[in-house]
Amino acid sequence: MAYQILVLTSDYLSQYMDDILKSHSQELLYRVVEYRHFSEVGALYRANEQWADGVLTTGIVVETVLKREVKGVRKPILSLGTDNESFYKVPLSLLIENRTIDPERIIFDVFVCISPNASVLELVENKSVDDMFPYFDKWLAQASVNELYQVEEKCVAKIRELWEDDKIDMVICRYSSIVKKLKELKIPCVFAAATDEYAHQMVEHLLAKIKLEKIAAHLPAVVFAAPGKQGMGSWSEYQELNVQKALMDFAKDHDLKFLIQKKREGLLVITEKNVVAYLTGNFQESLLSEYLEEILDLEITVSYGIGNSIEEALKNAEAAYKAAGLSGEAFMVDEEKRLTGPLDKKRTVLTSDMVNPQIQAAAKMASLSTMVIHRLNRLLCMLDKREITSRELADNFHITVREASRILKKLETAGLASVMLQKSEHMRGRPTKIYHINWEI
């Protein structure tokens, strides 16, 4: 079976990538697509997404832009980049060839706007490429999409400034897209290209990821459709039959494989991960929820579970159902125990790890369930703040203010929250406490 690889690259590396993949093996088909600017990467991916089994990019920034722009599950992605051995050999070769070169006046484009020291001298003194990357890695993890878009222009502008101030003699590039720009400015530069052996290794690595993804697509999955909001009622026999018929009609209309089982709390749909991916628009919304509520005019909670076995998928669907609480929103727990939701295309969909030692430790300290800690942590991320009141917690958890106050009080007693201040929303009545959640999860 031949796998199809989409290559996203600058025009500078386009021919190189074509040569590498052409000589690799008969196991793959490939399509080389050039970008002129990092801002084009997302659109180029979407235009080729249906064709590709996996994506190879020629730089970590391109891969990062892609992951930030394309929400939900993407095709397997791997960045070719430059192996550390090649990155180290380029400046050493330059110094060996020309002993008069000043290593302090040779800089790296990827560090010039980020690290306080971006010269070859820094590399030689550190004796390790890895020691030079913490600044870059930190910037890459925190940079916004717009900052990633603009990094090439900023690098070129900074390099040009240093060149005109006679502070540099040469640039070693890892941004292939700026090589031509520097040459047009008559600034000496050399590209730190990966070795052919390393490039072939990365292609093999991507093929392995694609194969694993193909296998994972058929993992067992469970969709749980329950009546209304939890604990707020049940279906009549007639309504349940209508829900079952609607599920069967949906499966037939969309050519999906559904095995429906009746449970005391609702209906189970036994299926596969790739079907859940379809039902949720790559885990970003719940198309099935919208369909059922529109067709049946019923309040329905739909939860999704994926596992390495049917039993695990059932447990994960149950955990997703509990995460919904009384909100009735759709959530999913996958085979990696990651909670995703609420699945609503109009809102930000978060994915977080449920099996987290910090969450488990906080839950034990406060005598609360891990799900409560997990949901509260997600809520703080969505609100983008660390402060919360009982009313805010109650409104978002769909519980009473008394129950919310009890949760926050337990966190305060455990040392995981502190009262910042109290405010009075009205002239009369008890002042409202504002809690600061001080854990690091």
Short mmCIF file of C-alpha atoms in Angstrom, two decimals, residues 319 322-325 339 354-378 393 397 399 403 406-408 410-411 414 416 439 441:
data_model
loop_
_atom_site.label_atom_id
_atom_site.label_comp_id
_atom_site.label_asym_id
_atom_site.label_seq_id
_atom_site.Cartn_x
_atom_site.Cartn_y
_atom_site.Cartn_z
CA ALA A 319 -16.25 9.86 32.11
CA LYS A 322 -19.77 13.01 33.97
CA ALA A 323 -17.69 15.89 32.59
CA ALA A 324 -20.83 17.32 31.02
CA GLY A 325 -22.39 17.61 34.47
CA LEU A 339 -10.82 15.09 27.80
CA MET A 354 -7.25 13.59 32.72
CA VAL A 355 -4.52 11.30 34.05
CA ASN A 356 -2.47 14.06 35.61
CA PRO A 357 -0.46 13.54 38.85
CA GLN A 358 -1.02 17.18 39.87
CA ILE A 359 -4.80 16.86 39.45
CA GLN A 360 -4.84 13.61 41.40
CA ALA A 361 -2.74 15.15 44.20
CA ALA A 362 -4.97 18.25 44.38
CA ALA A 363 -8.11 16.10 44.51
CA LYS A 364 -6.68 14.05 47.37
CA MET A 365 -5.62 17.15 49.34
CA ALA A 366 -9.02 18.80 49.00
CA SER A 367 -11.10 15.60 49.38
CA LEU A 368 -12.72 16.27 46.00
CA SER A 369 -13.04 14.08 42.92
CA THR A 370 -10.43 14.35 40.18
CA MET A 371 -13.23 15.29 37.77
CA VAL A 372 -14.13 18.36 39.86
CA ILE A 373 -10.49 19.50 39.92
CA HIS A 374 -10.15 18.79 36.22
CA ARG A 375 -13.29 20.71 35.29
CA LEU A 376 -12.34 23.67 37.48
CA ASN A 377 -8.87 23.81 35.94
CA ARG A 378 -10.39 23.77 32.44
CA LEU A 393 -18.45 28.43 39.60
CA PHE A 397 -20.88 23.92 36.69
CA ILE A 399 -24.80 23.56 40.49
CA GLU A 403 -22.38 23.51 46.44
CA ARG A 406 -18.40 24.07 49.54
CA ILE A 407 -15.94 23.20 46.73
CA LEU A 408 -14.05 26.47 47.07
CA LYS A 410 -12.42 22.71 50.59
CA LEU A 411 -9.78 24.09 48.24
CA ALA A 414 -6.29 22.40 51.55
CA LEU A 416 -5.07 25.33 47.06
CA TRP A 439 -2.26 25.44 42.04
CA ILE A 441 -1.63 22.08 36.91
#
